[in-house]
Amino acid sequence: MAREVPWKRLIFVPAIVSLAVTVLRLLGELLGGPHSLFNPKAGGPLALVGIVWLIPVFGFYFGWKLTVEGYDSVPPWRTLGGFLLGFVVLAMIIGGAGSFFENGLPPALWFINLCSIAVILVTRLGWPELWVTLLAYALAARIPVAVIMFFAILGDWGTHYDVPPRPDFPQLHVLYKYFLIGLLPQLVTWVAFTLAAGGIFGGLGQIAARLRGRPAEAT
């Protein structure tokens, strides 16, 4: 990278927005809000309030801003190709874990999280400046969730932050349970997903900014 990427400036507002959504989600579940908005079931599927929906928005934003400011060091085809490859690899990892570890959820979680490290590295093949920005945003968004999950699991709050992935999840020591379904997924698998999915939308933002044309001072 020819210049240092201004990732701190780029992720500042997105990180605050993500934290606000996370806090709102937690309060909504604790106060018994509608499941369509705050789903307390395992994984919180399809709940409308959640930071997962921010990934495409901020991915596009990062791609747009980096391009406008002259940090698009690679062509869009490489951006889309690198991050799409990471997304496909992640999907294969999760699908493979479901097939090979049907009767052993902890081994499946270990497999998914350890292999997700490869996804994080693979996505680096795309657009390095976008990768750095998305990595910083992913950690800024997911570390607060990991902290919340620690207290939720410790206190058995009955939210999607502490409910096990499946009803037949084995009884584990509370710290090992947190490490397996809280800390590792938030700081590895969700980071990999944010990189892969956010990078694809970042590539679209790059294309949109290039089609619009960068200001002369930025180029």
Short mmCIF file of N, CA and C in Angstrom, two decimals, residues 81-198:
data_model
loop_
_atom_site.label_atom_id
_atom_site.label_comp_id
_atom_site.label_asym_id
_atom_site.label_seq_id
_atom_site.Cartn_x
_atom_site.Cartn_y
_atom_site.Cartn_z
N GLY A 81 -13.38 -10.50 -6.97
CA GLY A 81 -12.89 -11.88 -7.03
C GLY A 81 -12.30 -12.34 -5.71
N GLY A 82 -11.49 -11.51 -5.08
CA GLY A 82 -10.85 -11.91 -3.83
C GLY A 82 -11.83 -12.10 -2.70
N PHE A 83 -12.75 -11.15 -2.54
CA PHE A 83 -13.71 -11.25 -1.44
C PHE A 83 -14.79 -12.30 -1.72
N LEU A 84 -15.16 -12.46 -2.98
CA LEU A 84 -16.13 -13.50 -3.33
C LEU A 84 -15.54 -14.88 -3.08
N LEU A 85 -14.25 -15.04 -3.38
CA LEU A 85 -13.58 -16.31 -3.09
C LEU A 85 -13.64 -16.61 -1.59
N GLY A 86 -13.38 -15.60 -0.78
CA GLY A 86 -13.46 -15.79 0.67
C GLY A 86 -14.85 -16.17 1.12
N PHE A 87 -15.88 -15.57 0.52
CA PHE A 87 -17.26 -15.88 0.88
C PHE A 87 -17.60 -17.32 0.53
N VAL A 88 -17.16 -17.77 -0.65
CA VAL A 88 -17.43 -19.15 -1.08
C VAL A 88 -16.71 -20.13 -0.16
N VAL A 89 -15.47 -19.84 0.18
CA VAL A 89 -14.72 -20.72 1.09
C VAL A 89 -15.40 -20.80 2.45
N LEU A 90 -15.87 -19.66 2.97
CA LEU A 90 -16.55 -19.66 4.26
C LEU A 90 -17.84 -20.49 4.20
N ALA A 91 -18.60 -20.36 3.13
CA ALA A 91 -19.82 -21.14 2.97
C ALA A 91 -19.50 -22.63 2.93
N MET A 92 -18.43 -23.00 2.25
CA MET A 92 -18.03 -24.41 2.18
C MET A 92 -17.59 -24.92 3.55
N ILE A 93 -16.92 -24.09 4.31
CA ILE A 93 -16.47 -24.48 5.65
C ILE A 93 -17.67 -24.75 6.55
N ILE A 94 -18.63 -23.83 6.55
CA ILE A 94 -19.81 -23.99 7.40
C ILE A 94 -20.64 -25.19 6.94
N GLY A 95 -20.80 -25.34 5.63
CA GLY A 95 -21.54 -26.48 5.10
C GLY A 95 -20.85 -27.79 5.40
N GLY A 96 -19.53 -27.80 5.28
CA GLY A 96 -18.78 -29.02 5.56
C GLY A 96 -18.85 -29.41 7.02
N ALA A 97 -18.82 -28.41 7.90
CA ALA A 97 -18.91 -28.70 9.33
C ALA A 97 -20.26 -29.32 9.67
N GLY A 98 -21.32 -28.82 9.04
CA GLY A 98 -22.65 -29.37 9.29
C GLY A 98 -22.78 -30.80 8.82
N SER A 99 -22.05 -31.16 7.76
CA SER A 99 -22.13 -32.52 7.20
C SER A 99 -21.29 -33.51 7.97
N PHE A 100 -20.10 -33.09 8.40
CA PHE A 100 -19.16 -34.02 9.01
C PHE A 100 -19.25 -34.11 10.53
N PHE A 101 -19.89 -33.12 11.15
CA PHE A 101 -19.92 -33.11 12.61
C PHE A 101 -21.36 -33.03 13.12
N GLU A 102 -22.25 -33.79 12.52
CA GLU A 102 -23.66 -33.74 12.89
C GLU A 102 -23.88 -34.10 14.36
N ASN A 103 -23.09 -35.01 14.88
CA ASN A 103 -23.31 -35.48 16.24
C ASN A 103 -22.31 -34.91 17.23
N GLY A 104 -21.56 -33.91 16.82
CA GLY A 104 -20.59 -33.31 17.72
C GLY A 104 -20.45 -31.83 17.46
N LEU A 105 -21.30 -31.03 18.12
CA LEU A 105 -21.32 -29.60 17.84
C LEU A 105 -20.04 -28.89 18.27
N PRO A 106 -19.47 -29.16 19.45
CA PRO A 106 -18.20 -28.49 19.79
C PRO A 106 -17.09 -28.71 18.76
N PRO A 107 -16.87 -29.94 18.26
CA PRO A 107 -15.85 -30.11 17.22
C PRO A 107 -16.18 -29.32 15.95
N ALA A 108 -17.47 -29.23 15.62
CA ALA A 108 -17.87 -28.47 14.44
C ALA A 108 -17.54 -26.99 14.62
N LEU A 109 -17.79 -26.46 15.81
CA LEU A 109 -17.49 -25.06 16.08
C LEU A 109 -15.99 -24.80 16.03
N TRP A 110 -15.21 -25.72 16.57
CA TRP A 110 -13.76 -25.59 16.48
C TRP A 110 -13.32 -25.58 15.02
N PHE A 111 -13.89 -26.48 14.23
CA PHE A 111 -13.55 -26.57 12.81
C PHE A 111 -13.88 -25.28 12.07
N ILE A 112 -15.08 -24.76 12.30
CA ILE A 112 -15.50 -23.54 11.61
C ILE A 112 -14.61 -22.36 11.98
N ASN A 113 -14.35 -22.20 13.26
CA ASN A 113 -13.57 -21.05 13.69
C ASN A 113 -12.11 -21.11 13.25
N LEU A 114 -11.51 -22.28 13.35
CA LEU A 114 -10.11 -22.40 12.93
C LEU A 114 -9.97 -22.23 11.42
N CYS A 115 -10.90 -22.81 10.67
CA CYS A 115 -10.83 -22.68 9.22
C CYS A 115 -11.19 -21.27 8.76
N SER A 116 -11.94 -20.54 9.58
CA SER A 116 -12.28 -19.17 9.22
C SER A 116 -11.05 -18.27 9.18
N ILE A 117 -10.01 -18.68 9.87
CA ILE A 117 -8.76 -17.92 9.80
C ILE A 117 -8.25 -17.91 8.37
N ALA A 118 -8.43 -19.04 7.67
CA ALA A 118 -8.01 -19.11 6.26
C ALA A 118 -8.81 -18.13 5.41
N VAL A 119 -10.11 -17.95 5.75
CA VAL A 119 -10.95 -17.00 5.01
C VAL A 119 -10.43 -15.58 5.20
N ILE A 120 -10.05 -15.26 6.42
CA ILE A 120 -9.50 -13.93 6.70
C ILE A 120 -8.26 -13.68 5.84
N LEU A 121 -7.42 -14.70 5.69
CA LEU A 121 -6.21 -14.56 4.89
C LEU A 121 -6.53 -14.53 3.40
N VAL A 122 -7.50 -15.33 2.97
CA VAL A 122 -7.86 -15.37 1.55
C VAL A 122 -8.41 -14.03 1.08
N THR A 123 -9.23 -13.40 1.90
CA THR A 123 -9.82 -12.12 1.48
C THR A 123 -8.77 -11.03 1.32
N ARG A 124 -7.61 -11.24 1.91
CA ARG A 124 -6.50 -10.28 1.74
C ARG A 124 -6.06 -10.21 0.29
N LEU A 125 -6.42 -11.23 -0.51
CA LEU A 125 -6.04 -11.25 -1.92
C LEU A 125 -6.83 -10.23 -2.74
N GLY A 126 -7.90 -9.72 -2.16
CA GLY A 126 -8.72 -8.74 -2.88
C GLY A 126 -8.09 -7.37 -2.89
N TRP A 127 -8.72 -6.45 -2.22
CA TRP A 127 -8.28 -5.06 -2.18
C TRP A 127 -7.69 -4.79 -0.81
N PRO A 128 -6.36 -4.69 -0.69
CA PRO A 128 -5.71 -4.58 0.62
C PRO A 128 -6.21 -3.42 1.47
N GLU A 129 -6.40 -2.25 0.87
CA GLU A 129 -6.85 -1.09 1.63
C GLU A 129 -8.26 -1.30 2.19
N LEU A 130 -9.11 -1.91 1.40
CA LEU A 130 -10.46 -2.22 1.89
C LEU A 130 -10.40 -3.31 2.95
N TRP A 131 -9.54 -4.27 2.77
CA TRP A 131 -9.38 -5.36 3.73
C TRP A 131 -8.99 -4.82 5.10
N VAL A 132 -8.03 -3.92 5.14
CA VAL A 132 -7.60 -3.33 6.41
C VAL A 132 -8.75 -2.58 7.07
N THR A 133 -9.48 -1.81 6.29
CA THR A 133 -10.60 -1.03 6.83
C THR A 133 -11.70 -1.93 7.36
N LEU A 134 -12.05 -2.97 6.60
CA LEU A 134 -13.09 -3.89 7.04
C LEU A 134 -12.66 -4.69 8.26
N LEU A 135 -11.40 -5.06 8.32
CA LEU A 135 -10.90 -5.80 9.48
C LEU A 135 -11.01 -4.95 10.74
N ALA A 136 -10.63 -3.68 10.63
CA ALA A 136 -10.73 -2.78 11.77
C ALA A 136 -12.19 -2.58 12.18
N TYR A 137 -13.08 -2.42 11.20
CA TYR A 137 -14.50 -2.25 11.51
C TYR A 137 -15.08 -3.52 12.15
N ALA A 138 -14.72 -4.67 11.59
CA ALA A 138 -15.25 -5.94 12.12
C ALA A 138 -14.88 -6.11 13.58
N LEU A 139 -13.65 -5.81 13.94
CA LEU A 139 -13.22 -5.94 15.34
C LEU A 139 -13.92 -4.90 16.22
N ALA A 140 -14.07 -3.68 15.70
CA ALA A 140 -14.75 -2.63 16.47
C ALA A 140 -16.22 -2.98 16.71
N ALA A 141 -16.83 -3.66 15.75
CA ALA A 141 -18.24 -4.04 15.88
C ALA A 141 -18.43 -5.28 16.73
N ARG A 142 -17.49 -6.21 16.66
CA ARG A 142 -17.68 -7.51 17.30
C ARG A 142 -17.13 -7.62 18.71
N ILE A 143 -16.13 -6.82 19.05
CA ILE A 143 -15.60 -6.88 20.41
C ILE A 143 -16.67 -6.52 21.45
N PRO A 144 -17.48 -5.46 21.24
CA PRO A 144 -18.56 -5.20 22.21
C PRO A 144 -19.54 -6.36 22.33
N VAL A 145 -19.83 -7.04 21.23
CA VAL A 145 -20.72 -8.20 21.28
C VAL A 145 -20.10 -9.31 22.11
N ALA A 146 -18.80 -9.52 21.93
CA ALA A 146 -18.10 -10.55 22.70
C ALA A 146 -18.15 -10.24 24.19
N VAL A 147 -18.03 -8.97 24.55
CA VAL A 147 -18.10 -8.57 25.96
C VAL A 147 -19.50 -8.82 26.50
N ILE A 148 -20.51 -8.43 25.75
CA ILE A 148 -21.90 -8.65 26.17
C ILE A 148 -22.18 -10.14 26.34
N MET A 149 -21.68 -10.95 25.42
CA MET A 149 -21.93 -12.39 25.50
C MET A 149 -21.31 -13.01 26.75
N PHE A 150 -20.19 -12.48 27.18
CA PHE A 150 -19.56 -13.00 28.40
C PHE A 150 -20.51 -12.87 29.59
N PHE A 151 -21.06 -11.68 29.79
CA PHE A 151 -21.96 -11.45 30.92
C PHE A 151 -23.31 -12.14 30.71
N ALA A 152 -23.76 -12.22 29.45
CA ALA A 152 -25.03 -12.89 29.17
C ALA A 152 -24.95 -14.39 29.47
N ILE A 153 -23.86 -15.02 29.05
CA ILE A 153 -23.67 -16.45 29.32
C ILE A 153 -23.47 -16.69 30.81
N LEU A 154 -22.71 -15.82 31.45
CA LEU A 154 -22.45 -15.96 32.88
C LEU A 154 -23.75 -15.83 33.68
N GLY A 155 -24.62 -14.91 33.24
CA GLY A 155 -25.86 -14.67 33.98
C GLY A 155 -27.08 -15.37 33.43
N ASP A 156 -26.91 -16.13 32.33
CA ASP A 156 -28.02 -16.86 31.72
C ASP A 156 -29.21 -15.93 31.48
N TRP A 157 -28.99 -14.91 30.65
CA TRP A 157 -29.99 -13.87 30.44
C TRP A 157 -31.16 -14.32 29.57
N GLY A 158 -31.01 -15.39 28.82
CA GLY A 158 -32.09 -15.84 27.95
C GLY A 158 -32.23 -15.04 26.68
N THR A 159 -31.12 -14.47 26.21
CA THR A 159 -31.09 -13.73 24.95
C THR A 159 -30.33 -14.54 23.90
N HIS A 160 -30.34 -14.05 22.67
CA HIS A 160 -29.60 -14.78 21.64
C HIS A 160 -28.09 -14.68 21.88
N TYR A 161 -27.69 -13.80 22.79
CA TYR A 161 -26.28 -13.67 23.12
C TYR A 161 -25.78 -14.81 24.00
N ASP A 162 -26.68 -15.55 24.64
CA ASP A 162 -26.23 -16.63 25.52
C ASP A 162 -26.90 -17.97 25.25
N VAL A 163 -27.93 -18.00 24.39
CA VAL A 163 -28.61 -19.27 24.08
C VAL A 163 -27.68 -20.14 23.22
N PRO A 164 -27.50 -21.42 23.57
CA PRO A 164 -26.65 -22.31 22.77
C PRO A 164 -27.18 -22.47 21.35
N PRO A 165 -26.33 -22.84 20.41
CA PRO A 165 -26.75 -22.97 19.01
C PRO A 165 -27.87 -23.99 18.80
N ARG A 166 -27.88 -25.07 19.62
CA ARG A 166 -28.90 -26.11 19.47
C ARG A 166 -29.36 -26.57 20.84
N PRO A 167 -30.61 -27.07 20.94
CA PRO A 167 -31.10 -27.54 22.23
C PRO A 167 -30.26 -28.67 22.81
N ASP A 168 -29.63 -29.49 21.95
CA ASP A 168 -28.85 -30.61 22.43
C ASP A 168 -27.39 -30.25 22.69
N PHE A 169 -27.11 -28.96 22.79
CA PHE A 169 -25.74 -28.53 23.06
C PHE A 169 -25.30 -29.08 24.41
N PRO A 170 -24.12 -29.70 24.47
CA PRO A 170 -23.68 -30.35 25.72
C PRO A 170 -23.44 -29.36 26.85
N GLN A 171 -23.54 -29.86 28.06
CA GLN A 171 -23.23 -29.06 29.23
C GLN A 171 -21.72 -28.86 29.33
N LEU A 172 -21.29 -27.61 29.31
CA LEU A 172 -19.87 -27.29 29.37
C LEU A 172 -19.63 -26.30 30.49
N HIS A 173 -18.38 -26.24 30.93
CA HIS A 173 -18.01 -25.20 31.89
C HIS A 173 -18.33 -23.85 31.28
N VAL A 174 -18.82 -22.91 32.08
CA VAL A 174 -19.31 -21.65 31.56
C VAL A 174 -18.24 -20.89 30.78
N LEU A 175 -16.99 -20.97 31.22
CA LEU A 175 -15.93 -20.25 30.51
C LEU A 175 -15.61 -20.91 29.18
N TYR A 176 -15.63 -22.25 29.14
CA TYR A 176 -15.39 -22.96 27.88
C TYR A 176 -16.55 -22.72 26.92
N LYS A 177 -17.77 -22.69 27.48
CA LYS A 177 -18.95 -22.41 26.65
C LYS A 177 -18.83 -21.02 26.03
N TYR A 178 -18.41 -20.05 26.83
CA TYR A 178 -18.25 -18.69 26.30
C TYR A 178 -17.18 -18.65 25.23
N PHE A 179 -16.08 -19.31 25.48
CA PHE A 179 -14.98 -19.32 24.51
C PHE A 179 -15.43 -19.93 23.19
N LEU A 180 -16.27 -20.98 23.27
CA LEU A 180 -16.66 -21.73 22.09
C LEU A 180 -17.78 -21.08 21.30
N ILE A 181 -18.77 -20.51 21.98
CA ILE A 181 -19.90 -19.93 21.24
C ILE A 181 -19.92 -18.40 21.29
N GLY A 182 -19.00 -17.82 22.07
CA GLY A 182 -18.96 -16.37 22.18
C GLY A 182 -17.69 -15.76 21.62
N LEU A 183 -16.60 -15.94 22.32
CA LEU A 183 -15.36 -15.26 21.96
C LEU A 183 -14.83 -15.66 20.59
N LEU A 184 -14.67 -16.97 20.37
CA LEU A 184 -14.12 -17.42 19.08
C LEU A 184 -14.99 -17.02 17.89
N PRO A 185 -16.29 -17.29 17.91
CA PRO A 185 -17.11 -16.90 16.75
C PRO A 185 -17.09 -15.40 16.48
N GLN A 186 -17.16 -14.60 17.54
CA GLN A 186 -17.22 -13.15 17.33
C GLN A 186 -15.92 -12.60 16.78
N LEU A 187 -14.80 -13.11 17.24
CA LEU A 187 -13.51 -12.55 16.84
C LEU A 187 -12.86 -13.28 15.68
N VAL A 188 -13.48 -14.37 15.23
CA VAL A 188 -12.90 -15.10 14.10
C VAL A 188 -13.92 -15.26 12.97
N THR A 189 -14.96 -16.07 13.22
CA THR A 189 -15.91 -16.38 12.14
C THR A 189 -16.68 -15.14 11.69
N TRP A 190 -17.17 -14.34 12.63
CA TRP A 190 -17.91 -13.15 12.24
C TRP A 190 -17.01 -12.11 11.60
N VAL A 191 -15.76 -12.08 12.00
CA VAL A 191 -14.79 -11.19 11.34
C VAL A 191 -14.58 -11.65 9.89
N ALA A 192 -14.45 -12.96 9.72
CA ALA A 192 -14.29 -13.50 8.36
C ALA A 192 -15.50 -13.19 7.50
N PHE A 193 -16.70 -13.34 8.08
CA PHE A 193 -17.92 -13.04 7.32
C PHE A 193 -18.00 -11.57 6.96
N THR A 194 -17.64 -10.71 7.91
CA THR A 194 -17.67 -9.27 7.64
C THR A 194 -16.71 -8.91 6.52
N LEU A 195 -15.53 -9.51 6.53
CA LEU A 195 -14.56 -9.26 5.47
C LEU A 195 -15.09 -9.73 4.11
N ALA A 196 -15.61 -10.95 4.07
CA ALA A 196 -16.05 -11.53 2.80
C ALA A 196 -17.28 -10.80 2.25
N ALA A 197 -18.32 -10.69 3.07
CA ALA A 197 -19.55 -10.04 2.59
C ALA A 197 -19.35 -8.54 2.40
N GLY A 198 -18.70 -7.91 3.37
CA GLY A 198 -18.46 -6.47 3.25
C GLY A 198 -17.57 -6.14 2.08
#
